Amino acid sequence: MSMGKPMARYAASKRVGDFVFMSGVVAVDPERRQVVRGYEDIPPTAQQALRALGYATGQMSVDVFEAAIVAQSWFVLERIRQLAAEHGGTMADVVKLVQYFRELPHYAPYNRVRGLFYPDEPPVSTVVEVSRFLPGDDVLIEIEATAYLPLRG
């Protein structure tokens, strides 16, 4: 799954010295130009990893309440991982996250998903609740990130 470039006029990331600053990432699939709404919008390997956390159960009466925030959390963190990789880094190099939520209770499932990307130690982080995001009300989370990647040579 290629998550592509931003759909608006801004830089997805920018290196300044030893730091890479990443713009806020939301869960919009640029190929379909649609918001990620559930598990069917993310790759099967991601669904399998989420099942190991107790998500993506296949039970509509359970998944309907969690799918959007869990799938969006995975999608956004995966995009941050890809941006870090484009600059020669890994998630271990992403040292700061600013996490914006439409509903603060979404932090709990997001935090479990974040553990897939940071199995040992999470980065420094800030959590903020906001009322809206672009491109619309189906977007539940946005994350901006900072990576520390010392220039070599």
mmCIF file of C-alpha atoms in Angstrom:
data_model
loop_
_atom_site.group_PDB
_atom_site.id
_atom_site.type_symbol
_atom_site.label_atom_id
_atom_site.label_comp_id
_atom_site.label_asym_id
_atom_site.label_seq_id
_atom_site.Cartn_x
_atom_site.Cartn_y
_atom_site.Cartn_z
ATOM 1 C CA MET A 1 0.000 0.000 0.000
ATOM 2 C CA SER A 2 1.524 3.269 -1.111
ATOM 3 C CA MET A 3 0.348 6.188 0.947
ATOM 4 C CA GLY A 4 1.585 8.748 -1.562
ATOM 5 C CA LYS A 5 2.188 12.433 -1.349
ATOM 6 C CA PRO A 6 -0.023 15.061 0.288
ATOM 7 C CA MET A 7 -3.181 15.947 -1.603
ATOM 8 C CA ALA A 8 -2.681 19.678 -0.925
ATOM 9 C CA ARG A 9 0.211 22.104 -1.456
ATOM 10 C CA TYR A 10 2.531 21.518 1.484
ATOM 11 C CA ALA A 11 5.628 19.474 2.239
ATOM 12 C CA ALA A 12 4.965 16.115 3.868
ATOM 13 C CA SER A 13 8.354 16.411 5.565
ATOM 14 C CA LYS A 14 11.377 18.663 5.663
ATOM 15 C CA ARG A 15 14.910 18.101 6.900
ATOM 16 C CA VAL A 16 16.495 20.910 8.911
ATOM 17 C CA GLY A 17 19.983 19.920 10.001
ATOM 18 C CA ASP A 18 19.775 16.721 12.010
ATOM 19 C CA PHE A 19 15.983 16.888 12.335
ATOM 20 C CA VAL A 20 13.171 15.830 10.026
ATOM 21 C CA PHE A 21 9.876 17.575 10.696
ATOM 22 C CA MET A 22 6.762 15.805 9.418
ATOM 23 C CA SER A 23 3.530 17.617 8.687
ATOM 24 C CA GLY A 24 0.397 16.443 10.424
ATOM 25 C CA VAL A 25 -0.690 13.133 8.905
ATOM 26 C CA VAL A 26 -4.351 12.139 8.643
ATOM 27 C CA ALA A 27 -5.797 8.827 7.475
ATOM 28 C CA VAL A 28 -6.760 9.647 3.906
ATOM 29 C CA ASP A 29 -5.874 7.090 1.258
ATOM 30 C CA PRO A 30 -4.489 9.260 -1.569
ATOM 31 C CA GLU A 31 -5.099 6.588 -4.224
ATOM 32 C CA ARG A 32 -8.836 6.447 -3.462
ATOM 33 C CA ARG A 33 -8.987 10.016 -2.082
ATOM 34 C CA GLN A 34 -11.080 8.699 0.799
ATOM 35 C CA VAL A 35 -10.818 8.657 4.560
ATOM 36 C CA VAL A 36 -9.871 5.317 6.116
ATOM 37 C CA ARG A 37 -13.097 4.166 7.775
ATOM 38 C CA GLY A 38 -12.358 0.629 8.885
ATOM 39 C CA TYR A 39 -10.251 -2.488 8.741
ATOM 40 C CA GLU A 40 -11.103 -3.163 5.090
ATOM 41 C CA ASP A 41 -9.177 0.032 4.218
ATOM 42 C CA ILE A 42 -5.838 -1.239 5.543
ATOM 43 C CA PRO A 43 -3.654 -4.155 4.372
ATOM 44 C CA PRO A 44 -4.303 -7.730 5.590
ATOM 45 C CA THR A 45 -0.926 -7.762 7.385
ATOM 46 C CA ALA A 46 -2.026 -4.723 9.406
ATOM 47 C CA GLN A 47 -5.344 -6.387 10.204
ATOM 48 C CA GLN A 48 -3.463 -9.456 11.445
ATOM 49 C CA ALA A 49 -1.243 -7.339 13.712
ATOM 50 C CA LEU A 50 -4.325 -5.588 15.088
ATOM 51 C CA ARG A 51 -6.046 -8.940 15.748
ATOM 52 C CA ALA A 52 -3.096 -9.802 18.002
ATOM 53 C CA LEU A 53 -4.075 -6.730 20.062
ATOM 54 C CA GLY A 54 -7.716 -7.850 20.266
ATOM 55 C CA TYR A 55 -8.978 -5.645 17.432
ATOM 56 C CA ALA A 56 -10.356 -6.581 13.990
ATOM 57 C CA THR A 57 -12.374 -9.376 15.584
ATOM 58 C CA GLY A 58 -14.667 -9.933 12.608
ATOM 59 C CA GLN A 59 -17.647 -9.361 14.900
ATOM 60 C CA MET A 60 -19.621 -6.461 13.504
ATOM 61 C CA SER A 61 -21.142 -5.624 16.902
ATOM 62 C CA VAL A 62 -17.628 -5.178 18.328
ATOM 63 C CA ASP A 63 -15.681 -3.832 15.360
ATOM 64 C CA VAL A 64 -18.230 -1.129 14.532
ATOM 65 C CA PHE A 65 -17.200 0.790 17.669
ATOM 66 C CA GLU A 66 -13.420 0.481 17.269
ATOM 67 C CA ALA A 67 -12.649 0.046 13.590
ATOM 68 C CA ALA A 68 -12.429 3.681 12.513
ATOM 69 C CA ILE A 69 -10.018 4.917 15.200
ATOM 70 C CA VAL A 70 -7.938 1.721 15.226
ATOM 71 C CA ALA A 71 -7.553 1.594 11.427
ATOM 72 C CA GLN A 72 -6.838 5.339 11.237
ATOM 73 C CA SER A 73 -4.257 5.048 14.023
ATOM 74 C CA TRP A 74 -2.437 2.264 12.168
ATOM 75 C CA PHE A 75 -2.621 4.137 8.838
ATOM 76 C CA VAL A 76 -1.215 7.386 10.251
ATOM 77 C CA LEU A 77 1.605 5.685 12.167
ATOM 78 C CA GLU A 78 2.491 3.624 9.092
ATOM 79 C CA ARG A 79 2.699 6.809 7.022
ATOM 80 C CA ILE A 80 5.034 8.341 9.625
ATOM 81 C CA ARG A 81 7.153 5.172 9.458
ATOM 82 C CA GLN A 82 7.304 5.541 5.668
ATOM 83 C CA LEU A 83 8.297 9.216 5.881
ATOM 84 C CA ALA A 84 11.077 8.357 8.335
ATOM 85 C CA ALA A 85 12.277 5.616 5.960
ATOM 86 C CA GLU A 86 12.331 8.073 3.046
ATOM 87 C CA HIS A 87 14.910 10.035 5.057
ATOM 88 C CA GLY A 88 16.909 6.915 5.981
ATOM 89 C CA GLY A 89 15.402 6.411 9.424
ATOM 90 C CA THR A 90 13.126 4.122 11.395
ATOM 91 C CA MET A 91 10.431 4.671 13.986
ATOM 92 C CA ALA A 92 13.180 4.541 16.627
ATOM 93 C CA ASP A 93 14.433 7.820 15.117
ATOM 94 C CA VAL A 94 11.001 9.450 15.485
ATOM 95 C CA VAL A 95 11.524 11.048 18.875
ATOM 96 C CA LYS A 96 8.469 13.304 19.239
ATOM 97 C CA LEU A 97 4.794 12.912 18.360
ATOM 98 C CA VAL A 98 2.040 15.486 18.683
ATOM 99 C CA GLN A 99 -1.246 13.560 18.586
ATOM 100 C CA TYR A 100 -4.507 15.346 17.923
ATOM 101 C CA PHE A 101 -7.814 13.575 18.605
ATOM 102 C CA ARG A 102 -11.412 14.515 17.826
ATOM 103 C CA GLU A 103 -12.406 12.590 20.951
ATOM 104 C CA LEU A 104 -9.922 12.143 23.773
ATOM 105 C CA PRO A 105 -11.210 8.620 24.666
ATOM 106 C CA HIS A 106 -9.772 7.517 21.284
ATOM 107 C CA TYR A 107 -6.335 7.839 22.861
ATOM 108 C CA ALA A 108 -6.726 4.449 24.591
ATOM 109 C CA PRO A 109 -7.059 2.307 21.424
ATOM 110 C CA TYR A 110 -4.537 4.510 19.594
ATOM 111 C CA ASN A 111 -2.022 3.945 22.390
ATOM 112 C CA ARG A 112 -2.315 0.171 21.967
ATOM 113 C CA VAL A 113 -1.798 0.488 18.199
ATOM 114 C CA ARG A 114 1.193 2.781 18.775
ATOM 115 C CA GLY A 115 2.783 -0.108 20.683
ATOM 116 C CA LEU A 116 3.075 -1.998 17.363
ATOM 117 C CA PHE A 117 5.370 0.767 16.106
ATOM 118 C CA TYR A 118 7.175 1.340 19.437
ATOM 119 C CA PRO A 119 7.423 -2.056 21.147
ATOM 120 C CA ASP A 120 10.085 -0.954 23.631
ATOM 121 C CA GLU A 121 9.766 2.703 24.489
ATOM 122 C CA PRO A 122 7.312 5.270 23.121
ATOM 123 C CA PRO A 123 8.615 8.668 22.032
ATOM 124 C CA VAL A 124 8.072 11.970 23.782
ATOM 125 C CA SER A 125 4.500 12.952 23.047
ATOM 126 C CA THR A 126 1.783 15.519 23.424
ATOM 127 C CA VAL A 127 -1.944 14.736 23.256
ATOM 128 C CA VAL A 128 -4.482 17.375 22.262
ATOM 129 C CA GLU A 129 -8.242 17.203 21.726
ATOM 130 C CA VAL A 130 -9.560 19.300 18.818
ATOM 131 C CA SER A 131 -12.999 19.889 17.348
ATOM 132 C CA ARG A 132 -12.373 19.276 13.621
ATOM 133 C CA PHE A 133 -9.869 18.206 10.989
ATOM 134 C CA LEU A 134 -9.511 18.651 7.284
ATOM 135 C CA PRO A 135 -10.707 17.070 5.033
ATOM 136 C CA GLY A 136 -13.837 16.254 7.051
ATOM 137 C CA ASP A 137 -15.599 14.964 10.108
ATOM 138 C CA ASP A 138 -14.699 11.316 9.418
ATOM 139 C CA VAL A 139 -11.056 12.092 10.266
ATOM 140 C CA LEU A 140 -10.525 11.186 13.927
ATOM 141 C CA ILE A 141 -6.766 11.616 14.409
ATOM 142 C CA GLU A 142 -3.848 13.659 13.109
ATOM 143 C CA ILE A 143 -0.222 13.202 14.122
ATOM 144 C CA GLU A 144 2.792 15.377 13.462
ATOM 145 C CA ALA A 145 6.216 13.925 14.109
ATOM 146 C CA THR A 146 9.836 14.910 14.544
ATOM 147 C CA ALA A 147 12.714 12.556 13.784
ATOM 148 C CA TYR A 148 16.332 12.969 14.823
ATOM 149 C CA LEU A 149 18.575 11.739 12.010
ATOM 150 C CA PRO A 150 22.145 13.041 12.329
ATOM 151 C CA LEU A 151 23.754 13.930 9.013
ATOM 152 C CA ARG A 152 26.592 11.584 8.194
ATOM 153 C CA GLY A 153 29.875 12.579 6.702
#
